PDB file of C-alpha atoms and ligand atoms in Angstrom:
ATOM      1  CA  UNK A   1     134.296  97.619 101.246  1.00 75.00           C
ATOM      2  CA  UNK A   2     134.109  94.662  98.872  1.00 84.00           C
ATOM      3  CA  UNK A   3     135.824  92.100 101.092  1.00 87.00           C
ATOM      4  CA  UNK A   4     134.027  93.329 104.207  1.00 86.00           C
ATOM      5  CA  UNK A   5     130.681  92.800 102.446  1.00 87.00           C
ATOM      6  CA  UNK A   6     131.638  89.378 101.098  1.00 89.00           C
ATOM      7  CA  UNK A   7     132.894  88.197 104.496  1.00 86.00           C
ATOM      8  CA  UNK A   8     130.064  89.734 106.516  1.00 87.00           C
ATOM      9  CA  UNK A   9     128.327  86.716 108.051  1.00 86.00           C
ATOM     10  CA  UNK A  10     125.405  88.810 109.334  1.00 86.00           C
ATOM     11  CA  UNK A  11     124.307  89.218 105.695  1.00 90.00           C
ATOM     12  CA  UNK A  12     123.978  85.475 105.344  1.00 89.00           C
ATOM     13  CA  UNK A  13     121.520  82.785 106.268  1.00 85.00           C
ATOM     14  CA  UNK A  14     123.447  79.543 106.279  1.00 82.00           C
ATOM     15  CA  UNK A  15     125.865  79.664 103.360  1.00 80.00           C
ATOM     16  CA  UNK A  16     123.778  81.982 101.245  1.00 88.00           C
ATOM     17  CA  UNK A  17     123.482  85.747 101.113  1.00 92.00           C
ATOM     18  CA  UNK A  18     120.063  86.752 102.469  1.00 93.00           C
ATOM     19  CA  UNK A  19     118.507  89.605 100.484  1.00 93.00           C
ATOM     20  CA  UNK A  20     116.248  90.388 103.448  1.00 91.00           C
ATOM     21  CA  UNK A  21     119.354  91.591 105.299  1.00 92.00           C
ATOM     22  CA  UNK A  22     121.128  93.507 102.513  1.00 93.00           C
ATOM     23  CA  UNK A  23     121.062  96.993 101.012  1.00 93.00           C
ATOM     24  CA  UNK A  24     121.454  97.926  97.341  1.00 95.00           C
ATOM     25  CA  UNK A  25     125.186  98.556  97.591  1.00 94.00           C
ATOM     26  CA  UNK A  26     125.785  95.180  99.210  1.00 93.00           C
ATOM     27  CA  UNK A  27     123.629  93.554  96.559  1.00 95.00           C
ATOM     28  CA  UNK A  28     125.757  95.085  93.778  1.00 96.00           C
ATOM     29  CA  UNK A  29     128.903  93.695  95.398  1.00 94.00           C
ATOM     30  CA  UNK A  30     127.420  90.234  95.904  1.00 94.00           C
ATOM     31  CA  UNK A  31     126.004  90.231  92.354  1.00 96.00           C
ATOM     32  CA  UNK A  32     129.167  91.376  90.584  1.00 96.00           C
ATOM     33  CA  UNK A  33     131.312  88.792  92.378  1.00 95.00           C
ATOM     34  CA  UNK A  34     128.874  85.885  92.150  1.00 95.00           C
ATOM     35  CA  UNK A  35     130.460  83.003  90.151  1.00 95.00           C
ATOM     36  CA  UNK A  36     127.318  82.231  88.094  1.00 96.00           C
ATOM     37  CA  UNK A  37     126.983  85.870  87.030  1.00 97.00           C
ATOM     38  CA  UNK A  38     130.691  86.089  86.181  1.00 97.00           C
ATOM     39  CA  UNK A  39     130.306  82.936  84.083  1.00 98.00           C
ATOM     40  CA  UNK A  40     127.427  84.569  82.155  1.00 98.00           C
ATOM     41  CA  UNK A  41     129.548  87.688  81.579  1.00 98.00           C
ATOM     42  CA  UNK A  42     132.485  85.597  80.340  1.00 98.00           C
ATOM     43  CA  UNK A  43     130.328  83.504  78.002  1.00 98.00           C
ATOM     44  CA  UNK A  44     128.571  86.614  76.675  1.00 98.00           C
ATOM     45  CA  UNK A  45     131.949  88.218  75.920  1.00 98.00           C
ATOM     46  CA  UNK A  46     133.087  85.022  74.131  1.00 98.00           C
ATOM     47  CA  UNK A  47     129.860  84.980  72.101  1.00 97.00           C
ATOM     48  CA  UNK A  48     130.247  88.599  71.048  1.00 97.00           C
ATOM     49  CA  UNK A  49     133.895  87.827  70.201  1.00 97.00           C
ATOM     50  CA  UNK A  50     132.786  84.982  67.904  1.00 97.00           C
ATOM     51  CA  UNK A  51     130.199  87.290  66.394  1.00 95.00           C
ATOM     52  CA  UNK A  52     132.825  89.913  65.540  1.00 96.00           C
ATOM     53  CA  UNK A  53     135.099  87.212  64.129  1.00 96.00           C
ATOM     54  CA  UNK A  54     132.431  85.727  61.857  1.00 95.00           C
ATOM     55  CA  UNK A  55     130.707  89.043  61.135  1.00 91.00           C
ATOM     56  CA  UNK A  56     129.223  89.467  57.645  1.00 89.00           C
ATOM     57  CA  UNK A  57     126.758  92.347  57.933  1.00 92.00           C
ATOM     58  CA  UNK A  58     124.745  94.199  60.565  1.00 95.00           C
ATOM     59  CA  UNK A  59     121.216  93.318  59.472  1.00 96.00           C
ATOM     60  CA  UNK A  60     121.158  89.595  60.426  1.00 95.00           C
ATOM     61  CA  UNK A  61     122.876  90.377  63.738  1.00 96.00           C
ATOM     62  CA  UNK A  62     120.373  93.099  64.606  1.00 97.00           C
ATOM     63  CA  UNK A  63     117.428  90.888  63.628  1.00 97.00           C
ATOM     64  CA  UNK A  64     118.822  87.958  65.655  1.00 97.00           C
ATOM     65  CA  UNK A  65     119.257  90.062  68.769  1.00 97.00           C
ATOM     66  CA  UNK A  66     115.828  91.712  68.399  1.00 97.00           C
ATOM     67  CA  UNK A  67     114.182  88.307  67.955  1.00 97.00           C
ATOM     68  CA  UNK A  68     115.787  87.070  71.147  1.00 97.00           C
ATOM     69  CA  UNK A  69     114.652  90.201  72.999  1.00 96.00           C
ATOM     70  CA  UNK A  70     111.077  89.535  71.829  1.00 95.00           C
ATOM     71  CA  UNK A  71     110.989  85.756  72.301  1.00 95.00           C
ATOM     72  CA  UNK A  72     112.838  85.570  75.597  1.00 93.00           C
ATOM     73  CA  UNK A  73     110.109  86.888  77.945  1.00 93.00           C
ATOM     74  CA  UNK A  74     107.578  84.546  76.316  1.00 95.00           C
ATOM     75  CA  UNK A  75     109.818  81.509  76.746  1.00 95.00           C
ATOM     76  CA  UNK A  76     110.580  82.451  80.343  1.00 95.00           C
ATOM     77  CA  UNK A  77     106.888  82.931  81.001  1.00 96.00           C
ATOM     78  CA  UNK A  78     106.084  79.474  79.623  1.00 96.00           C
ATOM     79  CA  UNK A  79     108.894  77.817  81.593  1.00 95.00           C
ATOM     80  CA  UNK A  80     107.882  79.560  84.810  1.00 96.00           C
ATOM     81  CA  UNK A  81     104.166  78.908  84.458  1.00 96.00           C
ATOM     82  CA  UNK A  82     104.041  75.423  82.982  1.00 96.00           C
ATOM     83  CA  UNK A  83     107.279  73.757  84.077  1.00 95.00           C
ATOM     84  CA  UNK A  84     108.366  75.401  87.337  1.00 95.00           C
ATOM     85  CA  UNK A  85     104.783  75.686  88.609  1.00 96.00           C
ATOM     86  CA  UNK A  86     103.685  72.410  87.013  1.00 94.00           C
ATOM     87  CA  UNK A  87     103.049  69.587  89.461  1.00 92.00           C
ATOM     88  CA  UNK A  88     104.930  66.868  87.587  1.00 95.00           C
ATOM     89  CA  UNK A  89     108.615  67.463  88.384  1.00 95.00           C
ATOM     90  CA  UNK A  90     108.325  66.574  92.092  1.00 94.00           C
ATOM     91  CA  UNK A  91     106.224  63.510  91.309  1.00 95.00           C
ATOM     92  CA  UNK A  92     109.061  61.777  89.511  1.00 95.00           C
ATOM     93  CA  UNK A  93     112.010  60.686  91.549  1.00 93.00           C
ATOM     94  CA  UNK A  94     114.591  61.596  88.904  1.00 95.00           C
ATOM     95  CA  UNK A  95     113.354  65.165  88.401  1.00 95.00           C
ATOM     96  CA  UNK A  96     112.537  65.956  92.050  1.00 94.00           C
ATOM     97  CA  UNK A  97     116.003  67.330  92.870  1.00 94.00           C
ATOM     98  CA  UNK A  98     115.873  69.533  89.769  1.00 94.00           C
ATOM     99  CA  UNK A  99     112.484  70.978  90.760  1.00 94.00           C
ATOM    100  CA  UNK A 100     113.601  71.588  94.327  1.00 94.00           C
ATOM    101  CA  UNK A 101     116.644  73.462  93.082  1.00 93.00           C
ATOM    102  CA  UNK A 102     115.057  75.469  90.299  1.00 93.00           C
ATOM    103  CA  UNK A 103     111.883  76.671  92.017  1.00 94.00           C
ATOM    104  CA  UNK A 104     110.652  75.026  95.221  1.00 93.00           C
ATOM    105  CA  UNK A 105     113.573  76.311  97.321  1.00 93.00           C
ATOM    106  CA  UNK A 106     113.109  79.834  95.949  1.00 94.00           C
ATOM    107  CA  UNK A 107     109.430  79.905  96.978  1.00 93.00           C
ATOM    108  CA  UNK A 108     110.216  78.325 100.372  1.00 92.00           C
ATOM    109  CA  UNK A 109     112.631  81.163 101.131  1.00 91.00           C
ATOM    110  CA  UNK A 110     112.593  83.882  98.470  1.00 92.00           C
ATOM    111  CA  UNK A 111     115.422  85.866 100.103  1.00 92.00           C
ATOM    112  CA  UNK A 112     118.220  83.371  99.615  1.00 93.00           C
ATOM    113  CA  UNK A 113     120.544  84.408  96.820  1.00 93.00           C
ATOM    114  CA  UNK A 114     121.946  80.906  96.190  1.00 91.00           C
ATOM    115  CA  UNK A 115     118.594  79.511  95.103  1.00 92.00           C
ATOM    116  CA  UNK A 116     117.294  82.734  93.575  1.00 93.00           C
ATOM    117  CA  UNK A 117     119.939  82.468  90.871  1.00 93.00           C
ATOM    118  CA  UNK A 118     119.355  79.587  88.505  1.00 89.00           C
ATOM    119  CA  UNK A 119     122.017  76.905  88.368  1.00 91.00           C
ATOM    120  CA  UNK A 120     124.215  77.465  85.286  1.00 94.00           C
ATOM    121  CA  UNK A 121     123.929  73.741  84.528  1.00 93.00           C
ATOM    122  CA  UNK A 122     120.216  74.321  83.898  1.00 93.00           C
ATOM    123  CA  UNK A 123     120.163  77.872  82.612  1.00 95.00           C
ATOM    124  CA  UNK A 124     122.998  77.795  80.061  1.00 97.00           C
ATOM    125  CA  UNK A 125     121.660  74.785  78.067  1.00 97.00           C
ATOM    126  CA  UNK A 126     118.185  76.353  78.153  1.00 96.00           C
ATOM    127  CA  UNK A 127     119.503  79.711  76.894  1.00 97.00           C
ATOM    128  CA  UNK A 128     121.480  77.915  74.172  1.00 97.00           C
ATOM    129  CA  UNK A 129     118.496  75.827  73.006  1.00 97.00           C
ATOM    130  CA  UNK A 130     116.246  78.897  72.837  1.00 96.00           C
ATOM    131  CA  UNK A 131     118.623  81.393  71.228  1.00 97.00           C
ATOM    132  CA  UNK A 132     121.111  79.531  68.998  1.00 97.00           C
ATOM    133  CA  UNK A 133     118.573  78.059  66.510  1.00 97.00           C
ATOM    134  CA  UNK A 134     116.872  81.465  66.126  1.00 97.00           C
ATOM    135  CA  UNK A 135     120.191  83.236  65.555  1.00 97.00           C
ATOM    136  CA  UNK A 136     121.547  80.575  63.219  1.00 97.00           C
ATOM    137  CA  UNK A 137     118.417  80.601  61.065  1.00 97.00           C
ATOM    138  CA  UNK A 138     118.716  84.375  60.695  1.00 97.00           C
ATOM    139  CA  UNK A 139     122.472  84.892  60.403  1.00 94.00           C
ATOM    140  CA  UNK A 140     124.428  81.609  60.586  1.00 95.00           C
ATOM    141  CA  UNK A 141     127.376  81.557  63.013  1.00 96.00           C
ATOM    142  CA  UNK A 142     127.478  85.319  63.605  1.00 96.00           C
ATOM    143  CA  UNK A 143     123.712  85.360  64.148  1.00 97.00           C
ATOM    144  CA  UNK A 144     123.852  82.386  66.523  1.00 97.00           C
ATOM    145  CA  UNK A 145     126.689  83.943  68.530  1.00 97.00           C
ATOM    146  CA  UNK A 146     124.906  87.300  68.742  1.00 97.00           C
ATOM    147  CA  UNK A 147     121.668  85.592  69.811  1.00 98.00           C
ATOM    148  CA  UNK A 148     123.379  83.494  72.500  1.00 98.00           C
ATOM    149  CA  UNK A 149     125.252  86.551  73.774  1.00 98.00           C
ATOM    150  CA  UNK A 150     121.984  88.490  73.886  1.00 98.00           C
ATOM    151  CA  UNK A 151     120.289  85.638  75.793  1.00 98.00           C
ATOM    152  CA  UNK A 152     123.061  85.622  78.394  1.00 98.00           C
ATOM    153  CA  UNK A 153     122.968  89.414  78.729  1.00 97.00           C
ATOM    154  CA  UNK A 154     119.192  89.421  79.214  1.00 97.00           C
ATOM    155  CA  UNK A 155     119.584  86.658  81.813  1.00 97.00           C
ATOM    156  CA  UNK A 156     122.025  88.837  83.783  1.00 97.00           C
ATOM    157  CA  UNK A 157     119.543  91.721  83.678  1.00 96.00           C
ATOM    158  CA  UNK A 158     116.673  89.423  84.751  1.00 95.00           C
ATOM    159  CA  UNK A 159     118.687  88.031  87.619  1.00 96.00           C
ATOM    160  CA  UNK A 160     119.596  91.507  88.837  1.00 96.00           C
ATOM    161  CA  UNK A 161     116.003  92.734  88.787  1.00 96.00           C
ATOM    162  CA  UNK A 162     114.903  89.504  90.429  1.00 96.00           C
ATOM    163  CA  UNK A 163     117.369  90.216  93.263  1.00 96.00           C
ATOM    164  CA  UNK A 164     115.980  93.738  93.627  1.00 95.00           C
ATOM    165  CA  UNK A 165     112.485  92.287  93.889  1.00 95.00           C
ATOM    166  CA  UNK A 166     113.541  90.322  96.950  1.00 95.00           C
ATOM    167  CA  UNK A 167     115.826  92.968  98.417  1.00 95.00           C
ATOM    168  CA  UNK A 168     114.523  94.596 101.580  1.00 92.00           C
ATOM    169  CA  UNK A 169     114.236  98.129 100.162  1.00 90.00           C
ATOM    170  CA  UNK A 170     111.880 100.397  98.277  1.00 92.00           C
ATOM    171  CA  UNK A 171     113.134 101.311  94.792  1.00 94.00           C
ATOM    172  CA  UNK A 172     113.130 105.005  93.941  1.00 94.00           C
ATOM    173  CA  UNK A 173     111.806 104.650  90.414  1.00 95.00           C
ATOM    174  CA  UNK A 174     108.097 103.970  90.223  1.00 95.00           C
ATOM    175  CA  UNK A 175     108.295 101.472  87.349  1.00 95.00           C
ATOM    176  CA  UNK A 176     110.725  99.353  89.394  1.00 95.00           C
ATOM    177  CA  UNK A 177     108.418  99.667  92.406  1.00 95.00           C
ATOM    178  CA  UNK A 178     105.516  98.367  90.340  1.00 94.00           C
ATOM    179  CA  UNK A 179     107.586  95.506  88.948  1.00 95.00           C
ATOM    180  CA  UNK A 180     108.675  94.562  92.453  1.00 96.00           C
ATOM    181  CA  UNK A 181     105.124  94.675  93.817  1.00 95.00           C
ATOM    182  CA  UNK A 182     103.883  92.304  91.088  1.00 95.00           C
ATOM    183  CA  UNK A 183     106.594  89.759  91.792  1.00 96.00           C
ATOM    184  CA  UNK A 184     106.114  90.031  95.560  1.00 95.00           C
ATOM    185  CA  UNK A 185     102.432  89.183  95.001  1.00 95.00           C
ATOM    186  CA  UNK A 186     103.523  86.080  93.055  1.00 96.00           C
ATOM    187  CA  UNK A 187     105.529  85.008  96.129  1.00 95.00           C
ATOM    188  CA  UNK A 188     103.368  86.133  99.041  1.00 94.00           C
ATOM    189  CA  UNK A 189      99.792  86.292  97.781  1.00 95.00           C
ATOM    190  CA  UNK A 190      98.984  83.990  94.859  1.00 95.00           C
ATOM    191  CA  UNK A 191     101.577  82.081  92.866  1.00 95.00           C
ATOM    192  CA  UNK A 192      99.193  81.373  89.971  1.00 95.00           C
ATOM    193  CA  UNK A 193      99.777  84.759  88.407  1.00 95.00           C
ATOM    194  CA  UNK A 194     102.387  87.457  87.706  1.00 96.00           C
ATOM    195  CA  UNK A 195     104.877  84.980  86.292  1.00 96.00           C
ATOM    196  CA  UNK A 196     106.908  87.708  84.600  1.00 95.00           C
ATOM    197  CA  UNK A 197     110.094  89.084  86.123  1.00 92.00           C
ATOM    198  CA  UNK A 198     110.787  92.342  84.308  1.00 92.00           C
ATOM    199  CA  UNK A 199     107.892  92.316  81.862  1.00 91.00           C
ATOM    200  CA  UNK A 200     104.281  91.393  82.490  1.00 94.00           C
ATOM    201  CA  UNK A 201     103.195  91.574  78.856  1.00 94.00           C
ATOM    202  CA  UNK A 202     102.865  87.774  78.652  1.00 95.00           C
ATOM    203  CA  UNK A 203     100.844  87.790  81.891  1.00 95.00           C
ATOM    204  CA  UNK A 204      98.450  90.342  80.394  1.00 96.00           C
ATOM    205  CA  UNK A 205      98.219  88.410  77.132  1.00 95.00           C
ATOM    206  CA  UNK A 206      97.532  85.058  78.784  1.00 96.00           C
ATOM    207  CA  UNK A 207      95.360  86.441  81.577  1.00 95.00           C
ATOM    208  CA  UNK A 208      97.528  85.735  84.578  1.00 94.00           C
ATOM    209  CA  UNK A 209      98.166  89.364  85.491  1.00 95.00           C
ATOM    210  CA  UNK A 210      96.858  90.914  88.707  1.00 94.00           C
ATOM    211  CA  UNK A 211      97.751  94.270  90.236  1.00 93.00           C
ATOM    212  CA  UNK A 212      96.969  93.942  93.943  1.00 91.00           C
ATOM    213  CA  UNK A 213      95.908  91.542  96.673  1.00 92.00           C
ATOM    214  CA  UNK A 214      92.258  92.590  96.384  1.00 91.00           C
ATOM    215  CA  UNK A 215      91.914  91.482  92.790  1.00 88.00           C
ATOM    216  CA  UNK A 216      92.879  87.876  93.443  1.00 89.00           C
ATOM    217  CA  UNK A 217      92.199  85.482  96.328  1.00 92.00           C
ATOM    218  CA  UNK A 218      95.079  84.461  98.576  1.00 93.00           C
ATOM    219  CA  UNK A 219      96.519  81.078  97.675  1.00 93.00           C
ATOM    220  CA  UNK A 220      97.238  78.591 100.489  1.00 91.00           C
ATOM    221  CA  UNK A 221      99.996  77.046  98.360  1.00 91.00           C
ATOM    222  CA  UNK A 222     101.917  80.270  97.685  1.00 91.00           C
ATOM    223  CA  UNK A 223     104.976  79.031  99.636  1.00 91.00           C
ATOM    224  CA  UNK A 224     104.836  75.277  98.996  1.00 91.00           C
ATOM    225  CA  UNK A 225     103.606  75.406  95.350  1.00 92.00           C
ATOM    226  CA  UNK A 226     101.143  72.605  96.109  1.00 90.00           C
ATOM    227  CA  UNK A 227     103.823  70.374  97.572  1.00 92.00           C
ATOM    228  CA  UNK A 228     102.113  70.197 100.956  1.00 91.00           C
ATOM    229  CA  UNK A 229     102.385  67.612 103.722  1.00 90.00           C
ATOM    230  CA  UNK A 230      99.964  65.241 101.971  1.00 90.00           C
ATOM    231  CA  UNK A 231     101.828  65.443  98.663  1.00 90.00           C
ATOM    232  CA  UNK A 232     105.104  64.992 100.531  1.00 91.00           C
ATOM    233  CA  UNK A 233     103.782  61.711 101.937  1.00 92.00           C
ATOM    234  CA  UNK A 234     103.007  60.450  98.442  1.00 93.00           C
ATOM    235  CA  UNK A 235     106.083  61.889  96.725  1.00 92.00           C
ATOM    236  CA  UNK A 236     108.738  62.056  99.454  1.00 92.00           C
ATOM    237  CA  UNK A 237     111.858  62.819  97.384  1.00 93.00           C
ATOM    238  CA  UNK A 238     111.859  66.621  97.675  1.00 90.00           C
ATOM    239  CA  UNK A 239     111.137  66.339 101.423  1.00 92.00           C
ATOM    240  CA  UNK A 240     113.939  63.779 101.816  1.00 91.00           C
ATOM    241  CA  UNK A 241     116.390  66.107 100.083  1.00 92.00           C
ATOM    242  CA  UNK A 242     115.290  69.060 102.238  1.00 90.00           C
ATOM    243  CA  UNK A 243     115.530  66.968 105.388  1.00 89.00           C
ATOM    244  CA  UNK A 244     112.269  68.423 106.735  1.00 88.00           C
ATOM    245  CA  UNK A 245     108.599  68.619 105.683  1.00 88.00           C
ATOM    246  CA  UNK A 246     107.531  71.462 103.341  1.00 89.00           C
ATOM    247  CA  UNK A 247     106.657  74.735 105.055  1.00 85.00           C
ATOM    248  CA  UNK A 248     103.502  76.747 104.505  1.00 81.00           C
ATOM    249  CA  UNK A 249     105.290  79.962 105.495  1.00 75.00           C
ATOM    250  CA  UNK A 250     108.851  81.191 104.934  1.00 66.00           C
ATOM    251  CA  UNK A 251     111.466  80.853 107.676  1.00 61.00           C
ATOM    252  CA  UNK A 252     109.068  81.726 110.547  1.00 50.00           C
ATOM    253  CA  UNK A 253     110.403  85.284 110.328  1.00 46.00           C
ATOM    254  CA  UNK A 254     108.456  88.446 110.864  1.00 43.00           C
ATOM    255  CA  UNK A 255     105.727  88.322 108.184  1.00 45.00           C
ATOM    256  CA  UNK A 256     106.041  92.092 107.704  1.00 43.00           C
ATOM    257  CA  UNK A 257     109.632  91.733 106.658  1.00 44.00           C
ATOM    258  CA  UNK A 258     108.678  89.118 104.106  1.00 43.00           C
ATOM    259  CA  UNK A 259     105.950  91.295 102.691  1.00 43.00           C
ATOM    260  CA  UNK A 260     108.427  94.089 102.021  1.00 42.00           C
TER     261      UNK A 260
HETATM  262 ZN1  LIG B 301     111.266  85.454  93.059  1.00 69.13          ZN
HETATM  263 ZN1  LIG B 302     114.342  84.890 104.339  1.00 69.13          ZN
HETATM  264 ZN1  LIG B 303     107.317  81.132  90.817  1.00 69.13          ZN
END
């Protein structure tokens, strides 16, 4: 079952698994064998090991972990809204490859697993910078280790739900359905809203939340994030790396499939 899923080329587009072609069981197999996810698991285990080793008392550990749980969605919201959807990374030659990898490719084809998952070279330093100072301030080494471990664990949960949001299936639980619908709107209706992945509290707070297509106009830049043909002429680096001009629609596939 596991090897047949991993070797099944009909589940792939190019090198990458294509979530548009997979079911939940196949997603679980791809997720639990994906090197980036395994690296997060391993680092989280190491962090919790360090925490146990340097443990002093429960209170600072609990406060560190709770702080990370509270701060994390806000930080992710800010990164997604102001950095990933900012227009500056593709305008500089030296950050254009980074932007292409961390968000442009995901909006160009939201089904591809390889570019849905962040690159560990970008995510791990970010998680460390966000969580370690918080944890250390609250509980020194044990606090820092607990906070970093919590950050990695939350990232694994985010990544799994993000996969589900692009998987071609209808979740049974209504809260997951709602979560999926909001993120699908971010990808297929208007990208200037619903920046959250699992929680839309920050979107509500900062007025970027919308519940359906009627309540927000359709954005022409929902697939290219504003990097259209004209921008590609002025700032060619992302286009050069892609090897083709930016697309206004994803992979020319059946639009109904992409709306699912
Ligand atoms: Zn997405
Ligand atoms: Zn696709
Ligand atoms: Zn986005």
